[in-house]
Tab-separated table of C-alpha atoms in Angstrom:
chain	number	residue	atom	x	y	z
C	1	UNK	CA	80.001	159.095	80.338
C	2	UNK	CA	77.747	162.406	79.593
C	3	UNK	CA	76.206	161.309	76.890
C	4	UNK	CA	72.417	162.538	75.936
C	5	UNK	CA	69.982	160.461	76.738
C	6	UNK	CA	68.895	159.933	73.490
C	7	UNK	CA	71.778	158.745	72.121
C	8	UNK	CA	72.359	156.271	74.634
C	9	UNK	CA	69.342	154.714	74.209
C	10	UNK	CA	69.220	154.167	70.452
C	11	UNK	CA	72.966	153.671	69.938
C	12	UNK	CA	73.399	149.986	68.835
C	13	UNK	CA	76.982	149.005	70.534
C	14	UNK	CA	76.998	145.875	68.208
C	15	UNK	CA	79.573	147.549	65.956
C	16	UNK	CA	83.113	148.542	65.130
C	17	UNK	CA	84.598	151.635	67.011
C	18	UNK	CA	88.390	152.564	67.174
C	19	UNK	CA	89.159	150.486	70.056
C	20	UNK	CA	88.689	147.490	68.499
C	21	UNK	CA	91.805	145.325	67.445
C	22	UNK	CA	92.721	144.765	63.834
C	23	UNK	CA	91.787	141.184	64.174
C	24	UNK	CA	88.360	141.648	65.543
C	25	UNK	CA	87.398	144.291	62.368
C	26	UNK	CA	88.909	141.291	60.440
C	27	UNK	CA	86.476	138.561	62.137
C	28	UNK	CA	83.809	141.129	61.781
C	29	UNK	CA	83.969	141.531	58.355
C	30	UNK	CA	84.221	137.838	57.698
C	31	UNK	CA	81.184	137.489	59.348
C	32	UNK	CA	79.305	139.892	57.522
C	33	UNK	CA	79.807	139.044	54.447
C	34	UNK	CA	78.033	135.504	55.640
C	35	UNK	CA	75.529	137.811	56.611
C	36	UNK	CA	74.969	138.326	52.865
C	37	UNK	CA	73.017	135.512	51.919
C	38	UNK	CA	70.619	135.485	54.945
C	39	UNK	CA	72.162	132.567	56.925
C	40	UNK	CA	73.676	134.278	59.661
C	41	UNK	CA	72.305	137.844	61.629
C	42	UNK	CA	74.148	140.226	63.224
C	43	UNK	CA	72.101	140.832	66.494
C	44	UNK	CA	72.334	144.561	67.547
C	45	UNK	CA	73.055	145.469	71.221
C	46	UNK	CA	71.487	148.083	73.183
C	47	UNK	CA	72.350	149.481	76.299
C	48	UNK	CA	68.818	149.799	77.745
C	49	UNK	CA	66.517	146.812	77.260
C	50	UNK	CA	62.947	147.587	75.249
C	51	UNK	CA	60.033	147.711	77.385
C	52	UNK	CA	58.407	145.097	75.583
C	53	UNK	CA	60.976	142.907	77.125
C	54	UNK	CA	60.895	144.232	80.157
C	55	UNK	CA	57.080	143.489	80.294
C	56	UNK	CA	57.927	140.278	78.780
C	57	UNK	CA	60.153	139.456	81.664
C	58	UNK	CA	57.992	140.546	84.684
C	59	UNK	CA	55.050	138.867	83.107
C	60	UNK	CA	56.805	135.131	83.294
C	61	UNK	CA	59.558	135.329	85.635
C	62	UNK	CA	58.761	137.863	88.549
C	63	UNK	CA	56.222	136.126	91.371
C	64	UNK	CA	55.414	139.071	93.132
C	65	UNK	CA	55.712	142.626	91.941
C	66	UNK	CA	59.144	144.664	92.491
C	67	UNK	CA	58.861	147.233	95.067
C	68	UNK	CA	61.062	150.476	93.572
C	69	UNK	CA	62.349	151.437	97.168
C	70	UNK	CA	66.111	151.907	95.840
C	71	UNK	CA	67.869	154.993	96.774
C	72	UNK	CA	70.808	154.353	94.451
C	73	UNK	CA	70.644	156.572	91.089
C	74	UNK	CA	68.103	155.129	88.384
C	75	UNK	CA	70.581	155.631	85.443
C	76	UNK	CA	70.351	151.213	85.313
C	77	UNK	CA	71.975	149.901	82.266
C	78	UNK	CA	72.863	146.088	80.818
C	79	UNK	CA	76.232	145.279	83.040
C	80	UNK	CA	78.144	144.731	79.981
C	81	UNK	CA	77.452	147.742	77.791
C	82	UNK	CA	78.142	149.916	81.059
C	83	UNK	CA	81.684	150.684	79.293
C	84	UNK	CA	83.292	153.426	77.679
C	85	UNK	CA	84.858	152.491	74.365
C	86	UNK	CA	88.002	149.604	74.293
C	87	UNK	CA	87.691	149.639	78.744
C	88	UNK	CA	85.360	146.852	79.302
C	89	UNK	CA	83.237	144.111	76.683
C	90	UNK	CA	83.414	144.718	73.545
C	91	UNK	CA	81.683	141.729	71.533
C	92	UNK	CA	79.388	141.484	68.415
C	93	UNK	CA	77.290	138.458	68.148
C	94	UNK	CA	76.313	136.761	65.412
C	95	UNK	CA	73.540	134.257	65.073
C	96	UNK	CA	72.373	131.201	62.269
C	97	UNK	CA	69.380	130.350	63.162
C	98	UNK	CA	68.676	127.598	61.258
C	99	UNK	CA	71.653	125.589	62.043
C	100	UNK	CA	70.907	127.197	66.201
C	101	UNK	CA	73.981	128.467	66.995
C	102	UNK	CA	75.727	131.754	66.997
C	103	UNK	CA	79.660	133.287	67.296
C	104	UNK	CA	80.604	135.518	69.905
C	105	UNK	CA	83.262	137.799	69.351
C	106	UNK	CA	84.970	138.917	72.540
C	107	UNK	CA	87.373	141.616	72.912
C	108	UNK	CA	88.036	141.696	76.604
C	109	UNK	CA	89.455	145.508	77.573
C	110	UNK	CA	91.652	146.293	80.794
C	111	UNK	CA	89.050	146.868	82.899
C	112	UNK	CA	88.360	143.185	82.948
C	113	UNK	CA	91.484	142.461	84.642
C	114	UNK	CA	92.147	139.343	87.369
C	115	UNK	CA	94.958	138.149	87.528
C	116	UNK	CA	97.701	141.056	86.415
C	117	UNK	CA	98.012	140.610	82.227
C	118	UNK	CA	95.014	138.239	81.968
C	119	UNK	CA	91.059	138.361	81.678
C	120	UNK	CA	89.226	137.742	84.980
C	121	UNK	CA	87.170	134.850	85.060
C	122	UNK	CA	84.601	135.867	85.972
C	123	UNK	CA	84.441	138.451	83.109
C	124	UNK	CA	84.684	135.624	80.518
C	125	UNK	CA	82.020	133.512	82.444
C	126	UNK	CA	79.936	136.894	82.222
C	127	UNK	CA	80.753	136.730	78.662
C	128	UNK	CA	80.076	133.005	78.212
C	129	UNK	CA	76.503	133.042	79.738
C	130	UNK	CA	76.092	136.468	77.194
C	131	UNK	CA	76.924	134.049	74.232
C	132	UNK	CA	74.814	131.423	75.263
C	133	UNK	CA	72.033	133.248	76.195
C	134	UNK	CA	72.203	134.925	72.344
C	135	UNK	CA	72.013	131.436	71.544
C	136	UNK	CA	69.050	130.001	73.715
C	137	UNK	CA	66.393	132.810	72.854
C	138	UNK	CA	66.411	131.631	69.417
C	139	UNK	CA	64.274	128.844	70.335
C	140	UNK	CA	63.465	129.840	73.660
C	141	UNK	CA	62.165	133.883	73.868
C	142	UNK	CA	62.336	134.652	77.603
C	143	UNK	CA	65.237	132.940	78.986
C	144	UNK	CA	67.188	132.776	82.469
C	145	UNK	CA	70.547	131.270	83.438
C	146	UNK	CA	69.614	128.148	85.882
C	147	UNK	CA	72.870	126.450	85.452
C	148	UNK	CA	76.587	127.621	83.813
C	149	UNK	CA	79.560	125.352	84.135
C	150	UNK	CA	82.979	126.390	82.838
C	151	UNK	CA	86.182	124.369	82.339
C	152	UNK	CA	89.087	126.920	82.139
C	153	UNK	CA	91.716	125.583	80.238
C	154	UNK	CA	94.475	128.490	79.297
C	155	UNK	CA	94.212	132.192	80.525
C	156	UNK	CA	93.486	134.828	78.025
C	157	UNK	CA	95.261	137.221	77.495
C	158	UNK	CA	94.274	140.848	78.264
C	159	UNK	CA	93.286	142.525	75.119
C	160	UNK	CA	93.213	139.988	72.892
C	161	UNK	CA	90.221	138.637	70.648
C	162	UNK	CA	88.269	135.510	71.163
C	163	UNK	CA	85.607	133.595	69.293
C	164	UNK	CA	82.697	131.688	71.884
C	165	UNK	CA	81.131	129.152	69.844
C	166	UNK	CA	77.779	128.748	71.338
C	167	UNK	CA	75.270	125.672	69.896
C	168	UNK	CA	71.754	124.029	71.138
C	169	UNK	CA	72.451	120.989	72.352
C	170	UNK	CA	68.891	119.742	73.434
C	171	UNK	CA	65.662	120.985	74.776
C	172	UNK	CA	63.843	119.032	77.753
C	173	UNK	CA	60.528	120.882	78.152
C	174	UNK	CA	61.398	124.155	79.817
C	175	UNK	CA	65.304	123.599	79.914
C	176	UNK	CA	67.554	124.556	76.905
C	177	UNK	CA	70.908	122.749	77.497
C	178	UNK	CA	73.690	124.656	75.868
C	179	UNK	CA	77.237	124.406	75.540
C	180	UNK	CA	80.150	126.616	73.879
C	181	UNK	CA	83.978	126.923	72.972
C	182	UNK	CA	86.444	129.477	73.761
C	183	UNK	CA	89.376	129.481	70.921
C	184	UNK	CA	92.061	132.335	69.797
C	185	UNK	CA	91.639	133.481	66.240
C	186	UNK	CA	93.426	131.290	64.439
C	187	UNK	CA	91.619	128.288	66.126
C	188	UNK	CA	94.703	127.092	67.688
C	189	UNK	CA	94.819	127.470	71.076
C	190	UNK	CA	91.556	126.587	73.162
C	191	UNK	CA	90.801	128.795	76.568
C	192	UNK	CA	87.599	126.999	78.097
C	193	UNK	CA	84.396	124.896	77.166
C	194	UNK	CA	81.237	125.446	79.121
C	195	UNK	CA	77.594	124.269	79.323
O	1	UNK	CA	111.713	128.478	104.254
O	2	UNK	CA	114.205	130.682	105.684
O	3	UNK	CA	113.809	133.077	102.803
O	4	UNK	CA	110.076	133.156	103.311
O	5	UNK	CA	110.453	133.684	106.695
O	6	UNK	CA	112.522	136.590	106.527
O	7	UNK	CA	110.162	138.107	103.518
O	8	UNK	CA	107.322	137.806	106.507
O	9	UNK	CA	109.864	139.651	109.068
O	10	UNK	CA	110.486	142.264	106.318
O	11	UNK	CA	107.099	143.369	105.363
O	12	UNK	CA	105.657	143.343	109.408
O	13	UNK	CA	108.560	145.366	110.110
O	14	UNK	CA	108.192	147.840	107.585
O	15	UNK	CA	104.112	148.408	107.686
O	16	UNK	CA	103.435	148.000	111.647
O	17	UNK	CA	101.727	144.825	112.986
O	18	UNK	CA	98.940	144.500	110.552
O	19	UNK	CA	95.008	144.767	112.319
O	20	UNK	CA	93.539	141.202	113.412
O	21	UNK	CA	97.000	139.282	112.658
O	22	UNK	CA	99.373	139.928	116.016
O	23	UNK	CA	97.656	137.484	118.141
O	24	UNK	CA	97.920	134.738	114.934
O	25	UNK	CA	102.101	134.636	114.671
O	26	UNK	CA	102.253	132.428	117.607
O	27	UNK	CA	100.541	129.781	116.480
O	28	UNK	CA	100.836	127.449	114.073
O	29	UNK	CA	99.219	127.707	111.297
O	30	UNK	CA	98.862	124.443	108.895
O	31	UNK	CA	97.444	125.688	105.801
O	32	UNK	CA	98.951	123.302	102.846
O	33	UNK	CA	101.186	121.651	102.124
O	34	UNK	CA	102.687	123.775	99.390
O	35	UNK	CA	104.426	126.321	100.038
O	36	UNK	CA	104.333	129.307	102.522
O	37	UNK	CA	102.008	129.629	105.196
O	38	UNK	CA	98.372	131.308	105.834
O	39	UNK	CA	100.285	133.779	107.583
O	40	UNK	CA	102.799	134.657	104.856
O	41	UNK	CA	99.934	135.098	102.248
O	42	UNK	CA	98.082	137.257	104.548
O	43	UNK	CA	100.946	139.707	104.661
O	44	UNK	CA	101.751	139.176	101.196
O	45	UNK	CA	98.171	140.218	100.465
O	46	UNK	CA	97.230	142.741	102.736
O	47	UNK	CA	99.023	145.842	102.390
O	48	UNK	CA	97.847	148.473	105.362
O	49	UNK	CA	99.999	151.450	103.872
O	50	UNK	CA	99.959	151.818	100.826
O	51	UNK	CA	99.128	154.549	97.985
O	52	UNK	CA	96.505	152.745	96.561
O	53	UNK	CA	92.922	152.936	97.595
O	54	UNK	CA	90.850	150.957	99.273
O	55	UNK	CA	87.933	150.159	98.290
O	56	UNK	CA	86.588	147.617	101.198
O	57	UNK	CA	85.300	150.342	103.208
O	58	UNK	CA	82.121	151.835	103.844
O	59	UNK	CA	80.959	154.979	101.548
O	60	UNK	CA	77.674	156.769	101.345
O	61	UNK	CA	76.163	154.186	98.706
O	62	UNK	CA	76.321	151.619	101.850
O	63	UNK	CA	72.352	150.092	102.815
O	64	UNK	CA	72.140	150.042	106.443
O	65	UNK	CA	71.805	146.218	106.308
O	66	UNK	CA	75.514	146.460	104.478
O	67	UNK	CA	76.834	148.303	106.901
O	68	UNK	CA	75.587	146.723	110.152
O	69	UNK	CA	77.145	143.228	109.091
O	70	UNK	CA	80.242	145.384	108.186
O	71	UNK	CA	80.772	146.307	111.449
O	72	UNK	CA	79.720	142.749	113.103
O	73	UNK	CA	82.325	141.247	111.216
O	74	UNK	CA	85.063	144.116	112.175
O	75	UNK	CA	84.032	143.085	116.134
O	76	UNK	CA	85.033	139.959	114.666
O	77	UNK	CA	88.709	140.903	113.414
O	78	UNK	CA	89.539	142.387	116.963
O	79	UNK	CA	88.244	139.189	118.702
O	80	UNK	CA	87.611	136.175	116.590
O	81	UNK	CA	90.974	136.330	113.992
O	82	UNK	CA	89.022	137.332	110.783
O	83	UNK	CA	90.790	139.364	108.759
O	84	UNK	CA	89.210	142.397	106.828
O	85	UNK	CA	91.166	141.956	102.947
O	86	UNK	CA	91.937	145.163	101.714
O	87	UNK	CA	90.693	145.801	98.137
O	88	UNK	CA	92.740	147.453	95.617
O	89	UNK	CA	91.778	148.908	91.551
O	90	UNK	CA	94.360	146.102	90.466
O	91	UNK	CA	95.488	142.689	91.648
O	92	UNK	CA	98.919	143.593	90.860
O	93	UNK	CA	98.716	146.018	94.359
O	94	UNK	CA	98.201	143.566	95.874
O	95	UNK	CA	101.757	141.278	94.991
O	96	UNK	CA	104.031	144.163	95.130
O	97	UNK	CA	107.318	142.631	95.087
O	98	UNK	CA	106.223	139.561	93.414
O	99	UNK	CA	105.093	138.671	89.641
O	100	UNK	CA	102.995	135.515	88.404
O	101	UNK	CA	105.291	132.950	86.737
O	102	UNK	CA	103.312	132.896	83.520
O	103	UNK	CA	104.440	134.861	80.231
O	104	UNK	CA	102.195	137.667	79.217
O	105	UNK	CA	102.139	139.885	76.423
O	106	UNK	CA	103.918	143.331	76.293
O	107	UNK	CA	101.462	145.691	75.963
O	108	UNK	CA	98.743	144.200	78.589
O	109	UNK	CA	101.251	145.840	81.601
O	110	UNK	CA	98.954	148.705	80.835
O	111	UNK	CA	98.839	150.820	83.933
O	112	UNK	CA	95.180	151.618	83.315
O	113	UNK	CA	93.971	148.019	83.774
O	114	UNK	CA	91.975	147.072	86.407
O	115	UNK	CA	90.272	144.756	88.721
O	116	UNK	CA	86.982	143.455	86.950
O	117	UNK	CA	85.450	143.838	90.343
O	118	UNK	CA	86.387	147.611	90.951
O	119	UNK	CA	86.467	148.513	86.971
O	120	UNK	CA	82.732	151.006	87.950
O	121	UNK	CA	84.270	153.880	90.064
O	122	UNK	CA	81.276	155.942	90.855
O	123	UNK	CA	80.241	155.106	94.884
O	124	UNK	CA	77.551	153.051	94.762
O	125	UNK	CA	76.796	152.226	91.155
O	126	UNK	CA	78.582	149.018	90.325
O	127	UNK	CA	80.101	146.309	92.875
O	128	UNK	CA	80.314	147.468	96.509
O	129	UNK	CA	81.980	144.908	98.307
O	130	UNK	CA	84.456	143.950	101.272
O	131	UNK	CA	85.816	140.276	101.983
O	132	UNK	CA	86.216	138.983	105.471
O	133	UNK	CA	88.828	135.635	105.350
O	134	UNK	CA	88.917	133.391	108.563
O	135	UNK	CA	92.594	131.839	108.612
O	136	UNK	CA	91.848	129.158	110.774
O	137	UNK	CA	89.085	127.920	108.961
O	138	UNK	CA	89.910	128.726	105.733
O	139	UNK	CA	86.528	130.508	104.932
O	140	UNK	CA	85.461	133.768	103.968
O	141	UNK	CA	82.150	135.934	103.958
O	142	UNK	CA	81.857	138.930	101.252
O	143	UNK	CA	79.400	141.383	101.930
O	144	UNK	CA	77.931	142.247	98.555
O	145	UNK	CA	75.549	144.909	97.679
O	146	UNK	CA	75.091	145.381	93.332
O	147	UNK	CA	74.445	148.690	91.819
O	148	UNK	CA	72.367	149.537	89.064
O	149	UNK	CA	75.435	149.450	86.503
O	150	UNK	CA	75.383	145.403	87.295
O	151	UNK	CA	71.877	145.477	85.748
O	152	UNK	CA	70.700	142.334	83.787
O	153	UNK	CA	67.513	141.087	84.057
O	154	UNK	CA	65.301	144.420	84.610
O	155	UNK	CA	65.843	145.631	88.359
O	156	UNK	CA	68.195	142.537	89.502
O	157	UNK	CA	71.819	141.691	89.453
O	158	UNK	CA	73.162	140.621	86.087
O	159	UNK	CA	74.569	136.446	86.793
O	160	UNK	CA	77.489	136.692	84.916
O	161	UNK	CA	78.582	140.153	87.303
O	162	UNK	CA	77.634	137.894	90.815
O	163	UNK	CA	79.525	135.210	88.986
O	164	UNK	CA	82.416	137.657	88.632
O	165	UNK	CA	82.372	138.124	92.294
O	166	UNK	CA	81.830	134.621	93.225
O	167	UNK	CA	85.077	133.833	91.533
O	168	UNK	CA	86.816	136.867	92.830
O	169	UNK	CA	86.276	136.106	96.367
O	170	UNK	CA	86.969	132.162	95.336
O	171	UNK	CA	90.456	133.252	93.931
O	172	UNK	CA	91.499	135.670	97.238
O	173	UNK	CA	89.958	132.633	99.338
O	174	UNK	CA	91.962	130.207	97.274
O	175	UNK	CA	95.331	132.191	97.575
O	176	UNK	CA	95.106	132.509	101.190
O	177	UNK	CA	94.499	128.978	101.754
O	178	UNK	CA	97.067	127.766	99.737
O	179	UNK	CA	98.552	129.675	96.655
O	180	UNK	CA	95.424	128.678	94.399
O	181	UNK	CA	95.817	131.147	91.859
O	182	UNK	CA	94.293	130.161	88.410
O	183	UNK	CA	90.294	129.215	88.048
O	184	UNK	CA	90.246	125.866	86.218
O	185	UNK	CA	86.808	125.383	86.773
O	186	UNK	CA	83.823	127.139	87.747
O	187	UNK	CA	80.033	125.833	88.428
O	188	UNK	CA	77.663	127.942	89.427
O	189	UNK	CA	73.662	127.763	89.770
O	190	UNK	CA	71.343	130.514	89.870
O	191	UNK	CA	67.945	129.867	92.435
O	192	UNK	CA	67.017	133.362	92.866
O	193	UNK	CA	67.823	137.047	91.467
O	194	UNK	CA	69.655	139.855	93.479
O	195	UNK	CA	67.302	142.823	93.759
O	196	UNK	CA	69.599	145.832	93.117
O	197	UNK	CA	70.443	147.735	96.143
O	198	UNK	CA	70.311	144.484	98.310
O	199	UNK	CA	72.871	143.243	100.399
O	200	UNK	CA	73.572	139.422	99.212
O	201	UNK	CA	76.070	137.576	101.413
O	202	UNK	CA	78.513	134.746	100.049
O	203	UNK	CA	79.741	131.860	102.513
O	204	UNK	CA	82.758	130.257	100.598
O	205	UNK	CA	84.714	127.488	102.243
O	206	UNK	CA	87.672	125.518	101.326
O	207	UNK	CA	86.616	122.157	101.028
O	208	UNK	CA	90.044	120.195	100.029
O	209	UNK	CA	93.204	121.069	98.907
O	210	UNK	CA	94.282	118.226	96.675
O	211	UNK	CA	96.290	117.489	93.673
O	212	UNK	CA	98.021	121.148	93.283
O	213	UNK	CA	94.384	122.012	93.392
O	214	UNK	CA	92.347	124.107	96.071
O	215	UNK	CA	88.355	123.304	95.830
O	216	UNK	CA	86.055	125.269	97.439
O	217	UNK	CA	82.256	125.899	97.553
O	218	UNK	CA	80.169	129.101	98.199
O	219	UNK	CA	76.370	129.564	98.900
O	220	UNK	CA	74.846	133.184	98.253
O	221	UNK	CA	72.125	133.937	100.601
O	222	UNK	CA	70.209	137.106	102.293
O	223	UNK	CA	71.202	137.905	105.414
O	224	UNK	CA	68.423	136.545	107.022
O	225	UNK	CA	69.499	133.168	104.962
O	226	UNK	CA	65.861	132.552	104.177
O	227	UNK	CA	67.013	133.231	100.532
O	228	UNK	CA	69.660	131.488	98.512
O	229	UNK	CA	70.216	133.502	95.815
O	230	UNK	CA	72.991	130.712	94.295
O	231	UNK	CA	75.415	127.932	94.745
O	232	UNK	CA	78.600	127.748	93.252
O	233	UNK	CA	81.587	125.706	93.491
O	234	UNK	CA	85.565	126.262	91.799
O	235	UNK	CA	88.446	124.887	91.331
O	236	UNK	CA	91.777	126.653	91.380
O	237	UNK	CA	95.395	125.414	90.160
O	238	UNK	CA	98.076	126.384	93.131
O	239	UNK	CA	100.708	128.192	91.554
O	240	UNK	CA	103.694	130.119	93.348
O	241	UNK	CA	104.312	133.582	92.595
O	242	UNK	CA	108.022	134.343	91.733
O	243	UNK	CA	110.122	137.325	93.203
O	244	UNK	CA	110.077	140.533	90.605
O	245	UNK	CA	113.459	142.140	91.111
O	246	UNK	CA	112.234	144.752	88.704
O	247	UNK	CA	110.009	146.312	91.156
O	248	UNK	CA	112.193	146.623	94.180
């Protein structure tokens, strides 16, 4: 965890390392080659957010300014880049944002553990409301989570690879309304649907 | 039943009469119709003496609100029958002796897995947290105060890790109350974000146990309740958990 500060800051985590699986390098090569033609982005991932969005955020969500009275340690970092390599999330998203949609790939590590051999739920709703986040700031900028809902259908397995299919379903004025797929690799086998 | 029974004899035998649960044997305790009783699952779940740490105790990182509640609710173990649930790196501390009845691959029975809820080791810097169950009404309060690893939005909680929580404290809730074991559904809706360094305080209740499947409901407020952070609701699948020879 002693990494320089530096390094931590500007490392995009939005790319292979050795803990990944043989079929998420697979996936993510697929994927980039669709990058190729313009269609679909890779979105990098940072552990500490830009201070543009920072200001972004306090300017339209925050009513009243924070008061920095904490006495735990200011190292803060996003809750699911806080990970050492293969342990905890390791996902790459990708994004089309013409047809407003983008593909999650999940690798969920052993720290994510619920039940004993499986992913916890809560990590993959974590997960879930990542992916469709990615997917509502392509319209939407500055976004917030008012609302998730997750059907759970099979358990995943720990340390396996899954694909969230995230889409725009509608805008209402302020609200984005969302709505994703959880599937195994080869398609077959389908692990939840949420809005 | 017998066999259950006995299990219960074996493992208050071996580990002492367990903190808040002596004056419970006597009575009766109706949990569901499924399979064993509130009082089996308990023991099952709450292992005094063991090697494994336990993380649902105070440490330096504690706020003072944290740890004032803490200590109302332990009053409350010695004279109301809630029940302080131990907290362990891995779930699978907490069913020695007993294995899930679902198939799951061979190398995931890593021994350096663990609980998403205790994966951030340093005191203080992810989830500091400590569930209280009430048997007889099949509720539970967790005491939850985020660290700055849990980060999402700048200086507040990150959903998706009180979400994590929510459905941790739904599944131990949901075991104890009747053998609910898998999350088939979760709903959850955000009103309000969780400074960092705040203590936020779930309520979760059972509300039915129906159809193999245990329902319950949680509301996330400050202490004072003037703030509801969220509201969630889940749905778990009972399952029994089968006897692991190998381990014994």
């Amino acid at each position: 965890r002693l990494f320089s500060a530096e390094k931590v800051i500007h490392k995009d985590w939005a790319l292979p390392n050795p803990s990944w699986s043989k079929d998420l390098k697979l996936l993510f090569d697929q994927f980039m080659k669709k990058c190729e033609d313009g269609s679909w982005k890779r979105l990098p991932s940072y552990q500490h957010r830009s201070t543009q969005i920072s200001e972004d955020f306090k300017t339209y969500f925050l009513d009243k300014p924070l008061n920095n009275e904490n006495k735990v340690s200011q190292i803060v970092q996003l809750f699911t880049r806080g990970f050492e390599d293969g342990l905890g999330f390791e996902y790459v998203i990708f994004s089309n944002n013409d047809e407003k949609r983008t593909v999650c790939l999940f690798q969920g590590g052993p720290y994510l553990q619920g039940v004993p051999g499986f992913l916890h739920g809560g990590a993959m709703a974590t997960m879930i409301d990542t992916a469709l986040g990615s997917c509502a700031t392509i319209p939407g900028g500055a976004i917030m989570t008012a609302n998730l809902n997750i059907n759970f259908k099979r358990p995943v397995p720990l340390c396996s690879v899954v694909v969230i299919n995230s889409q725009l379903d509608k805008l209402e004025g302020r609200k984005l309304f969302l709505s994703c797929n959880v599937r195994s690799v080869d398609e077959k086998t389908l692990y939840s649907e949420a809005t | 039943m017998l066999r259950t029974g006995f299990q219960v004899a074996v493992i208050l035998g071996h580990h002492g009469a367990l903190p808040g649960l002596t004056h419970l044997l006597p009575r009766f305790n109706p949990a569901s119709a499924f399979g064993s009783s509130t009082v089996t699952l308990v023991s099952r779940v709450c292992w005094e003496m063991t090697e494994s740490k336990n993380y649902a105790l105070p440490n330096a990182s504690w706020g003072p609100d944290m740890l004032s509640l803490y200590h109302e609710f332990l009053e409350k173990t010695k004279t109301e029958g809630w029940v302080r649930l131990p907290s362990f790196r891995s779930n699978r501390d907490h069913i020695q002796g007993f294995k899930l009845p679902l198939k799951s691959s061979a190398n995931s029975d890593k021994s350096d897995s663990r609980l998403f809820t205790r994966c951030i080791e340093r005191e203080g810097q992810g989830y500091e947290y400590v569930i209280f169950f009430q048997p007889s009404e099949r509720k539970s309060i967790c005491l939850f105060q985020p660290g700055p690893y849990l980060e999402g939005a700048p200086g507040f909680a990150h959903g998706g890790s009180l979400a994590a929580l929510i459905d941790e404290t739904f599944s131990k809730t949901a075991y104890l109350s009747g053998e609910g074991l898998l999350t088939v559904n979760f709903n959850i809706r955000f009103k309000k974000l969780i400074p960092l360094g705040s203590l936020a305080v779930l309520n979760v209740n059972v509300e039915k146990i129906e159809d193999q499947k245990v329902y319950l409901s949680c509301v996330t407020q400050s202490r004072d309740q003037q703030t509801v952070y969220a509201k969630a609701s889940g749905t778990f699948l009972q399952m029994q958990l089968e006897e692991d020879s190998s381990q014994h």
